[in-house]
Backbone as ProteinMPNN parsed JSONL, in Angstrom:
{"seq_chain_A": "XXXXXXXXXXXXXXXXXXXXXXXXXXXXXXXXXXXXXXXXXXXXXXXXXXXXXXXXXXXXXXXXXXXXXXXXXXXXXXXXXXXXXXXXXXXXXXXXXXXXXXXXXXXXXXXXXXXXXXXXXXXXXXXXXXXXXXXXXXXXXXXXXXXXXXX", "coords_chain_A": {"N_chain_A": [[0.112, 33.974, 14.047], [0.771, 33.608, 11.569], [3.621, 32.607, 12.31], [3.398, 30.247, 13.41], [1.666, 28.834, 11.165], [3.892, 28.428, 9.534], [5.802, 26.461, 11.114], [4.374, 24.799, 11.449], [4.023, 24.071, 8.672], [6.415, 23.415, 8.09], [7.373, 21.055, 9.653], [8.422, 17.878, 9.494], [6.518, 15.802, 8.866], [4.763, 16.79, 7.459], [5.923, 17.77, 4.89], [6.958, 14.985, 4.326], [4.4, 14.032, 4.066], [3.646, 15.955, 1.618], [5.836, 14.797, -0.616], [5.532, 12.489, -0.73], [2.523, 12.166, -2.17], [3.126, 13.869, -4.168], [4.898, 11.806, -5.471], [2.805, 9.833, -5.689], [1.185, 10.796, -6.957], [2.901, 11.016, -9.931], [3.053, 7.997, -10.15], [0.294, 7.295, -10.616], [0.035, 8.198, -12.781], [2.183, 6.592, -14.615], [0.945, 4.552, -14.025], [-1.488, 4.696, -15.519], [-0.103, 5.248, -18.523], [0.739, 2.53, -18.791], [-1.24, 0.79, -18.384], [-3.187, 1.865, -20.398], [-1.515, 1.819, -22.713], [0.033, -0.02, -22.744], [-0.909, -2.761, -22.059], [-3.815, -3.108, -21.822], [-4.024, -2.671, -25.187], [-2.716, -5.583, -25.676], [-4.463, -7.23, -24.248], [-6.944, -6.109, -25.904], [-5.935, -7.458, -28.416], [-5.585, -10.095, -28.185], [-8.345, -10.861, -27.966], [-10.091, -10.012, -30.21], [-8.992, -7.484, -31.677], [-9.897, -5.072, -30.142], [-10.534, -2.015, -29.286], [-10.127, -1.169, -26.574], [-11.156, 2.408, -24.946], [-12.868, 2.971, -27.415], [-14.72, 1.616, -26.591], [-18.1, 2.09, -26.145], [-21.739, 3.15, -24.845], [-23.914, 4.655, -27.102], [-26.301, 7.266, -25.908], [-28.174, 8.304, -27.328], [-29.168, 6.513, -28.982], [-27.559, 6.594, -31.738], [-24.816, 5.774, -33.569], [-22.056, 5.824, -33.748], [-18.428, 5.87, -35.167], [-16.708, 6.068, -33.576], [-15.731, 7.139, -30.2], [-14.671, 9.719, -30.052], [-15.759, 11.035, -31.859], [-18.179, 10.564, -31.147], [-18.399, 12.327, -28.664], [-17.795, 14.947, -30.278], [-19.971, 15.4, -31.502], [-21.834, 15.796, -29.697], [-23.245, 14.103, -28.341], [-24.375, 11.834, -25.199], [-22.854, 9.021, -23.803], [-22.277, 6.267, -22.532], [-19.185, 5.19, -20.979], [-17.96, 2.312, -21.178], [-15.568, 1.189, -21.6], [-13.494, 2.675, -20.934], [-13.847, 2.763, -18.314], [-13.607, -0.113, -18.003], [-10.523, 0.198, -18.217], [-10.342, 1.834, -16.59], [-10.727, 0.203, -13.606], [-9.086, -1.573, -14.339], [-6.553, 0.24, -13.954], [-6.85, 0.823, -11.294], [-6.668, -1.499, -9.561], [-3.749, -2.581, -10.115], [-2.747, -0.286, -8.748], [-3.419, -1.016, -6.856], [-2.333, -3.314, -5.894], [0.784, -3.0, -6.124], [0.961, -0.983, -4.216], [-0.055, -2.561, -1.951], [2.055, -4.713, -2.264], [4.329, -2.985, -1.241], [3.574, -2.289, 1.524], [3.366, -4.58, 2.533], [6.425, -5.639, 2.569], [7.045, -3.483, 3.94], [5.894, -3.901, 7.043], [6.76, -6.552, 6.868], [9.527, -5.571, 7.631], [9.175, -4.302, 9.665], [8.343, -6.465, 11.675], [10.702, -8.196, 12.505], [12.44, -5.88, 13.148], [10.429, -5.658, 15.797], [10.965, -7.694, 16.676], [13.373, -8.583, 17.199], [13.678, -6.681, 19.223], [12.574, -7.728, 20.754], [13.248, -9.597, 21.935], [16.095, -9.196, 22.927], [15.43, -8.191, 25.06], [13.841, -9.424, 26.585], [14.128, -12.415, 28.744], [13.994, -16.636, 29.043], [11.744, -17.955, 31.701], [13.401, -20.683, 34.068], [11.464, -22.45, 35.324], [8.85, -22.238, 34.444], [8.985, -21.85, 31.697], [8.079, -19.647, 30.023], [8.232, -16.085, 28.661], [9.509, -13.764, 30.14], [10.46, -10.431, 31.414], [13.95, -8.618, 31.313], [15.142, -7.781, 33.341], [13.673, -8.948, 35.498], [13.417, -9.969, 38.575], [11.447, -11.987, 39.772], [9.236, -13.864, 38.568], [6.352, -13.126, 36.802], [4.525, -14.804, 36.23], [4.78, -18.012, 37.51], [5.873, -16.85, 39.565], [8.015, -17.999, 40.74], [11.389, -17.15, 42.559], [13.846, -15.822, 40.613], [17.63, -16.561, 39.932], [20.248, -14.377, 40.245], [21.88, -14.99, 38.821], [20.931, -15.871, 35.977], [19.6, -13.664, 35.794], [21.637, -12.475, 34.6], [22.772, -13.352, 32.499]], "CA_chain_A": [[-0.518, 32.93, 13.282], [1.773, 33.133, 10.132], [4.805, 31.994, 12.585], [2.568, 28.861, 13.868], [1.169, 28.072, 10.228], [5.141, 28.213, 9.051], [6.595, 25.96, 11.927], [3.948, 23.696, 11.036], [4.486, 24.026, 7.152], [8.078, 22.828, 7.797], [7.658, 20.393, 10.03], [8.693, 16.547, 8.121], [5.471, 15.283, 8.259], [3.774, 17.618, 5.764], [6.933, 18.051, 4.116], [6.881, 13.867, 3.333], [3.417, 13.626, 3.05], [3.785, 16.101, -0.033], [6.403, 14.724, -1.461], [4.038, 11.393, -1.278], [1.812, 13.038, -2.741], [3.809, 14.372, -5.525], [5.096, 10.795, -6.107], [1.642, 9.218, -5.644], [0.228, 11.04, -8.285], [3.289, 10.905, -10.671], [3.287, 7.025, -9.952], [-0.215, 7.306, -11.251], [0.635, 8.451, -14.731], [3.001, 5.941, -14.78], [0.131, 3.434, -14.113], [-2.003, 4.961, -16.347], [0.554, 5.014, -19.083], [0.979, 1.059, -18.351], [-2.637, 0.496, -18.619], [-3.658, 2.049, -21.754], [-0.218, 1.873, -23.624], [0.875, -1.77, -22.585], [-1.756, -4.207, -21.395], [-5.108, -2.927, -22.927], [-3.887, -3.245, -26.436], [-2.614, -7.089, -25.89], [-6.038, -7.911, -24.35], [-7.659, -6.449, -27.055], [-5.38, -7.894, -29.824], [-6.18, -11.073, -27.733], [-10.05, -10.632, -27.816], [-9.713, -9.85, -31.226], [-8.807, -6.514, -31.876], [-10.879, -4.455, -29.703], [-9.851, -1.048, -28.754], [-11.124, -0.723, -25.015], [-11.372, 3.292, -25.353], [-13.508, 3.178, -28.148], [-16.056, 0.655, -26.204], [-19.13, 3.127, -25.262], [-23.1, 2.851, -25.809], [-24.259, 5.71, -27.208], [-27.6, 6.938, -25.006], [-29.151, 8.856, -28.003], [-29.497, 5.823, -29.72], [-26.953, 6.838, -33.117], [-23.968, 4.811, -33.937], [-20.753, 6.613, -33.768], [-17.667, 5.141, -35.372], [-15.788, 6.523, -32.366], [-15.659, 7.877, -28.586], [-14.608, 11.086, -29.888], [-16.783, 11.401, -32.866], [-19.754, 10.657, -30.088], [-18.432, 13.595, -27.736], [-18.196, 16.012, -31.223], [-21.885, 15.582, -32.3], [-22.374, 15.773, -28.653], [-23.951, 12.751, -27.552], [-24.344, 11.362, -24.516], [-22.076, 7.647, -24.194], [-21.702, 5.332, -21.13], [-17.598, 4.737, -21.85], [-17.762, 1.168, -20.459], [-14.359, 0.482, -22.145], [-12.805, 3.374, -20.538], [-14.156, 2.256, -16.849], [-12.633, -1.285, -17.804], [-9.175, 0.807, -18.348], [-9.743, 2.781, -14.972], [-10.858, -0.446, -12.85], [-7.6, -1.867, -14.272], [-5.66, 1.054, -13.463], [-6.907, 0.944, -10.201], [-6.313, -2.94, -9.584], [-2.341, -2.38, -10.397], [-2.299, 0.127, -8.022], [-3.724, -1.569, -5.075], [-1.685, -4.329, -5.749], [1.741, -2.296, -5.78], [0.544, -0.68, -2.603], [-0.042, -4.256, -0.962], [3.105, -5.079, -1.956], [5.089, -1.947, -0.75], [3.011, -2.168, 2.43], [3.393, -5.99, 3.236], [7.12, -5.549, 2.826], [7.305, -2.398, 5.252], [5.479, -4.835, 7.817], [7.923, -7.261, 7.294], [11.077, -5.2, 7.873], [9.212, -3.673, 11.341], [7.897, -7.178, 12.363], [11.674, -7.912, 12.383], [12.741, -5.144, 13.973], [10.003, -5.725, 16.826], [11.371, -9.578, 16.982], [15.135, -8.345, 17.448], [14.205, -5.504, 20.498], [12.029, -8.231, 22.466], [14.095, -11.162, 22.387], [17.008, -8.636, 23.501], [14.601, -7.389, 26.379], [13.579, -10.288, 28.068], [14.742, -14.116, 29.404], [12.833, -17.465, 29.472], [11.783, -18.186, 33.052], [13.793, -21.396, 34.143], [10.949, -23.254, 36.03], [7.734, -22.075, 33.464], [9.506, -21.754, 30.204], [7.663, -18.215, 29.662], [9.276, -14.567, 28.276], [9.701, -12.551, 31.038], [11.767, -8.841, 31.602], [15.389, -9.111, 31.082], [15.255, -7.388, 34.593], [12.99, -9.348, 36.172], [13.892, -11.67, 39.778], [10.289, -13.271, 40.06], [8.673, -14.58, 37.13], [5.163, -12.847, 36.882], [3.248, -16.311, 35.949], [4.596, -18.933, 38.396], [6.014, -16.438, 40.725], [9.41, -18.324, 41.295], [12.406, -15.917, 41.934], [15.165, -15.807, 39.141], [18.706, -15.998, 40.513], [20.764, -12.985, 39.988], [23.417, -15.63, 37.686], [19.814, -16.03, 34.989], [19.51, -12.341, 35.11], [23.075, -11.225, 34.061], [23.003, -13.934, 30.864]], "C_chain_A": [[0.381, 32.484, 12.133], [3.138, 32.142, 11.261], [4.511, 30.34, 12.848], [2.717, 28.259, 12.831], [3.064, 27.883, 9.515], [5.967, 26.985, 9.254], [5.71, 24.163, 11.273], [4.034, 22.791, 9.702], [5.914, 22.846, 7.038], [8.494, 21.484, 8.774], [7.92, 18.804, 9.602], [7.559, 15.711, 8.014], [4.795, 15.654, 7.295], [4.729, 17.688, 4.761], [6.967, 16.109, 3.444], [5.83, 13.83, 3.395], [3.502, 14.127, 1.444], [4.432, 15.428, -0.642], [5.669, 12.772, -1.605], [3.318, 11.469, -1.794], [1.626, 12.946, -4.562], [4.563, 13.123, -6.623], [4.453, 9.975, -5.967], [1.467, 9.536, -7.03], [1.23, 11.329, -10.074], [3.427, 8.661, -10.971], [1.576, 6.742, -11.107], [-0.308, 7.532, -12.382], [1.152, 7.254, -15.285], [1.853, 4.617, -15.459], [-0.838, 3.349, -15.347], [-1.894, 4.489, -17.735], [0.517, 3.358, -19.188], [-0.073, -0.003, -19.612], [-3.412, 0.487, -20.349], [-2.895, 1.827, -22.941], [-0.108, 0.316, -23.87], [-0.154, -2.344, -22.972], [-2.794, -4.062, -22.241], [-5.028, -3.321, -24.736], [-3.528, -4.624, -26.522], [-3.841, -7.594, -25.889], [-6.938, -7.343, -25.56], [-7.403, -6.899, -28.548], [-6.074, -9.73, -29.049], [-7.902, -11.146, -27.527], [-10.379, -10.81, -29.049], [-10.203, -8.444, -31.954], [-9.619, -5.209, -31.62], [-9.877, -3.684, -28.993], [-10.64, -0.57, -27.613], [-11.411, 1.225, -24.934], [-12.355, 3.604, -26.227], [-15.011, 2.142, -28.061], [-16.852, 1.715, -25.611], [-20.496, 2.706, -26.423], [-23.677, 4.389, -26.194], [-26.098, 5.751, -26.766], [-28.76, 7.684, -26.336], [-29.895, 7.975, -29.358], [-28.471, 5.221, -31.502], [-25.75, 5.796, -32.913], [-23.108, 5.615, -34.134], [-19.76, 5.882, -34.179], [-16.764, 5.051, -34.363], [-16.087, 7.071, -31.065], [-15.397, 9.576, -29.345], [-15.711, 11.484, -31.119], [-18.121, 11.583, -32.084], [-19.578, 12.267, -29.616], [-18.082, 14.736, -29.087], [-19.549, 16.122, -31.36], [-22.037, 15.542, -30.876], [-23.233, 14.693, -27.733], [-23.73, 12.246, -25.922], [-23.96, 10.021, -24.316], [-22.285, 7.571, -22.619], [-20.115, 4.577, -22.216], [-17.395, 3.524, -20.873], [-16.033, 0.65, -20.479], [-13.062, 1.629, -21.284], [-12.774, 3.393, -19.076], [-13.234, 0.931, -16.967], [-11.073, -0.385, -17.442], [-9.01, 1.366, -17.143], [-9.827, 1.716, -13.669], [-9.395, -1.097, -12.878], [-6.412, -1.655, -13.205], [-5.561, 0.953, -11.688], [-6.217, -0.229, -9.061], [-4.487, -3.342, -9.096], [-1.907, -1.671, -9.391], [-2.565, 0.006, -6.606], [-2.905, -2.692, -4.619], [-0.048, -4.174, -5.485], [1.734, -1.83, -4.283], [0.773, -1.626, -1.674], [1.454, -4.487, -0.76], [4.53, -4.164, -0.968], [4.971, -2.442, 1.325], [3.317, -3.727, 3.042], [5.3, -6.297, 3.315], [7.946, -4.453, 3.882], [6.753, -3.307, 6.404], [6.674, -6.098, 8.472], [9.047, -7.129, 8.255], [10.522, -4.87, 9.783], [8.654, -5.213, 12.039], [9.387, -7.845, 12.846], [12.52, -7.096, 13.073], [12.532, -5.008, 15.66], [10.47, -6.844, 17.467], [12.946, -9.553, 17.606], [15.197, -7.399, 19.092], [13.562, -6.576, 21.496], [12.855, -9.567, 22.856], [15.305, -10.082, 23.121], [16.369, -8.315, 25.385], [14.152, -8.247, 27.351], [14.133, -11.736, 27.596], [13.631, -15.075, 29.375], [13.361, -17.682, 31.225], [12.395, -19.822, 33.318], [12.66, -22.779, 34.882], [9.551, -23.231, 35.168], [7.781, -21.921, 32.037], [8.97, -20.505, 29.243], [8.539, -17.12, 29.649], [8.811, -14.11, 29.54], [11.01, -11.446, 31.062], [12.919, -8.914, 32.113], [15.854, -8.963, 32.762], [14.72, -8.254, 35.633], [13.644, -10.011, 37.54], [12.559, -11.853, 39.989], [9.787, -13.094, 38.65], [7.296, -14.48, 37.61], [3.934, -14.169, 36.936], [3.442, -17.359, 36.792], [5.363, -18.136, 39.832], [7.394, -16.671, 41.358], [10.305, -17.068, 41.163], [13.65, -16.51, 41.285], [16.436, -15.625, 40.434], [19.02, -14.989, 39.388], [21.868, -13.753, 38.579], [22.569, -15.912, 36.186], [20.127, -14.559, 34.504], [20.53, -11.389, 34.384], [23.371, -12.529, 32.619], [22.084, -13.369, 29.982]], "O_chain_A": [[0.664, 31.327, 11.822], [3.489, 31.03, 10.867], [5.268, 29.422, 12.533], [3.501, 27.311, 12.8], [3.187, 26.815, 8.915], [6.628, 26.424, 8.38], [6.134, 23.067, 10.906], [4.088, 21.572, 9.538], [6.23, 21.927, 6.282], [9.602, 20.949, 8.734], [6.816, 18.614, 9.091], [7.546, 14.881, 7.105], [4.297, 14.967, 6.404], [4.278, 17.662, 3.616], [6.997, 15.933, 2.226], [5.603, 13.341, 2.288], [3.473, 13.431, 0.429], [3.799, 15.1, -1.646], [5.467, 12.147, -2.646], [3.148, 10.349, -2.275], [0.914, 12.517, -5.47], [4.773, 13.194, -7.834], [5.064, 8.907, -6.022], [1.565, 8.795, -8.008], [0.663, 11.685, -11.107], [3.902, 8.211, -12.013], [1.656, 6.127, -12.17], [-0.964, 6.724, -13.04], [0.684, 6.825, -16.34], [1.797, 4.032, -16.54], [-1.017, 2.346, -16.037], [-2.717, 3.777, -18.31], [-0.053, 3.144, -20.258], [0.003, -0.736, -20.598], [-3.897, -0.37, -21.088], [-3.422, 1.662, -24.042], [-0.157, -0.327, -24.919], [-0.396, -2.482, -24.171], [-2.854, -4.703, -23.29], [-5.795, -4.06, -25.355], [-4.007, -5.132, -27.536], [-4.403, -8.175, -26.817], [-7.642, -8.152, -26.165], [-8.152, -6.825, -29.522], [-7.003, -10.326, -29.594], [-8.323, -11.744, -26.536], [-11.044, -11.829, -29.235], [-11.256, -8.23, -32.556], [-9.969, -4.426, -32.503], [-8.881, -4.069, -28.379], [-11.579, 0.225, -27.652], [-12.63, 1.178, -24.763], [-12.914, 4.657, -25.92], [-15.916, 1.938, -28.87], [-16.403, 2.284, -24.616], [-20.597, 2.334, -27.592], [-23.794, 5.194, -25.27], [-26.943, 4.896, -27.033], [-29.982, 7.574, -26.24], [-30.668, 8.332, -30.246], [-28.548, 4.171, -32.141], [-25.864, 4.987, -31.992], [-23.484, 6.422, -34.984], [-19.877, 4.799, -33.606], [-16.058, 4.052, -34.229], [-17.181, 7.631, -31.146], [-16.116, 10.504, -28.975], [-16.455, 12.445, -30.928], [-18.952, 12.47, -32.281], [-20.288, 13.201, -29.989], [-18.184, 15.829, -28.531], [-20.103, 17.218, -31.279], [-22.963, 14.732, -30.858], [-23.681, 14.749, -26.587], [-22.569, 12.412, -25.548], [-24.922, 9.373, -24.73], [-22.412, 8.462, -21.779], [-19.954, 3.968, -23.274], [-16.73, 3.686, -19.85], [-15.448, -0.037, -19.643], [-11.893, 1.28, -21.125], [-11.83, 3.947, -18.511], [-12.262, 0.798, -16.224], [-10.639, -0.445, -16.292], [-7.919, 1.473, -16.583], [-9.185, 2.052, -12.674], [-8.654, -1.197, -11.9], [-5.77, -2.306, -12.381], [-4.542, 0.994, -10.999], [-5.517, 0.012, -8.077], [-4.075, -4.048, -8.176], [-0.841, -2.022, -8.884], [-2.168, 0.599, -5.603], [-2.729, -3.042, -3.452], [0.501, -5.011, -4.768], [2.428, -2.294, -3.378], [1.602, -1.58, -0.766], [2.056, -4.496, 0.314], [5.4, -4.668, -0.256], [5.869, -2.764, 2.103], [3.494, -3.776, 4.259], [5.616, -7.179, 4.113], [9.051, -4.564, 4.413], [7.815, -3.543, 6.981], [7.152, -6.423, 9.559], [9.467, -7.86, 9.151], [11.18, -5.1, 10.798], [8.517, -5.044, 13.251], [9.196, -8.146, 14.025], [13.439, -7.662, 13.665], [13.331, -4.65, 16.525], [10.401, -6.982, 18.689], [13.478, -10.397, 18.326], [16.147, -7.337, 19.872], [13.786, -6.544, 22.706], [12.948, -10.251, 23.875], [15.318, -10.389, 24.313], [16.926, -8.286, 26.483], [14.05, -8.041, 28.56], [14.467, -12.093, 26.467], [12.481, -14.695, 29.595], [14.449, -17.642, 31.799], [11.71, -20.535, 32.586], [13.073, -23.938, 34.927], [9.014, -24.339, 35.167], [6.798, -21.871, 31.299], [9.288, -20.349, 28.064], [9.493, -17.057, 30.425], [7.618, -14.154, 29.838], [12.192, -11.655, 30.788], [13.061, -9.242, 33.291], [16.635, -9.715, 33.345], [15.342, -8.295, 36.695], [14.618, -10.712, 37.263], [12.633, -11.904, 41.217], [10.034, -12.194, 37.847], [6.84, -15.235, 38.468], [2.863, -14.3, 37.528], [2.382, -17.923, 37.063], [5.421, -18.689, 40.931], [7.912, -15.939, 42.201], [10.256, -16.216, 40.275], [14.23, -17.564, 41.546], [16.367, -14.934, 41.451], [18.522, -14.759, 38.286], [22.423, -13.144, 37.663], [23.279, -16.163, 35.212], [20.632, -14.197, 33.441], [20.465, -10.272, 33.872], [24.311, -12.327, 31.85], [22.107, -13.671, 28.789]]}, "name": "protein", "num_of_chains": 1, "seq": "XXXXXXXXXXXXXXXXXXXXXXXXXXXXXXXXXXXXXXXXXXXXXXXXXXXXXXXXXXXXXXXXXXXXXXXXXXXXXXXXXXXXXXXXXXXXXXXXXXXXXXXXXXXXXXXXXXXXXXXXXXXXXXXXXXXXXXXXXXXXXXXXXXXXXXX"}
């Protein structure tokens, strides 16, 4: 069992998922960082001077000058301002993703466009792709000379 769970350990799929993983969730920091550091403070200098972090209702009714002053005296808060900051966060990173992901697409749609044009011929009498190999042409049936199939 250990030699199995080893072979499997080491095989490069688990080996790059982790390290996806490991630079998923440092990518997240990053975003994080972004979020609360960068952007949040413009929009709330643009709002006028609202510190998203320190947006929460307190449920016991009291008035807290702060998010952390609430969670000292113990209170119970809905941190609306801190959900804005994580919907953000989240936003940024779906949109990175997209982009990652719509340029991997690209490169293999590309790739798939380069092996089938290599792979097959238009038919001379139906103007349809057919197999580079082919001598009859599946759709009207005509046969290919042998002088089609060697261009």
């Amino acid at each position: 069992m250990l030699k199995d769970f080893k072979e499997f350990a080491v095989k490069g799929n688990v080996i790059d998922l982790a390290v996806g993983v490991i630079v998923g969730g440092a990518f997240g920091k990053i975003v994080t960082s972004i979020v609360n550091d960068m952007i949040m403070p413009v929009i709330g200098l643009l709002i006028g001077k609202v510190d998203f972090t320190n947006l929460f209702i307190s449920l016991d009714g009291t008035k807290y000058l702060s998010l952390a002053a609430a969670k000292e005296a113990g209170a119970a808060t809905l941190n609306y301002g801190v959900f804005i900051n994580t919907v953000i966060e989240f936003l940024i990173i779906s949109f990175s993703i997209f982009i990652v992901i719509r340029q991997l697409n690209k490169f293999n749609k590309k790739e798939t466009e380069e092996e089938s044009k290599a792979s097959t011929k238009t038919c001379p009498y139906c103007y349809t792709e057919i197999n580079l190999k082919a001598t009859r042409c599946p759709n009207c049936t005509s046969e290919i000379s042998e002088q089609l199939s060697e261009q």
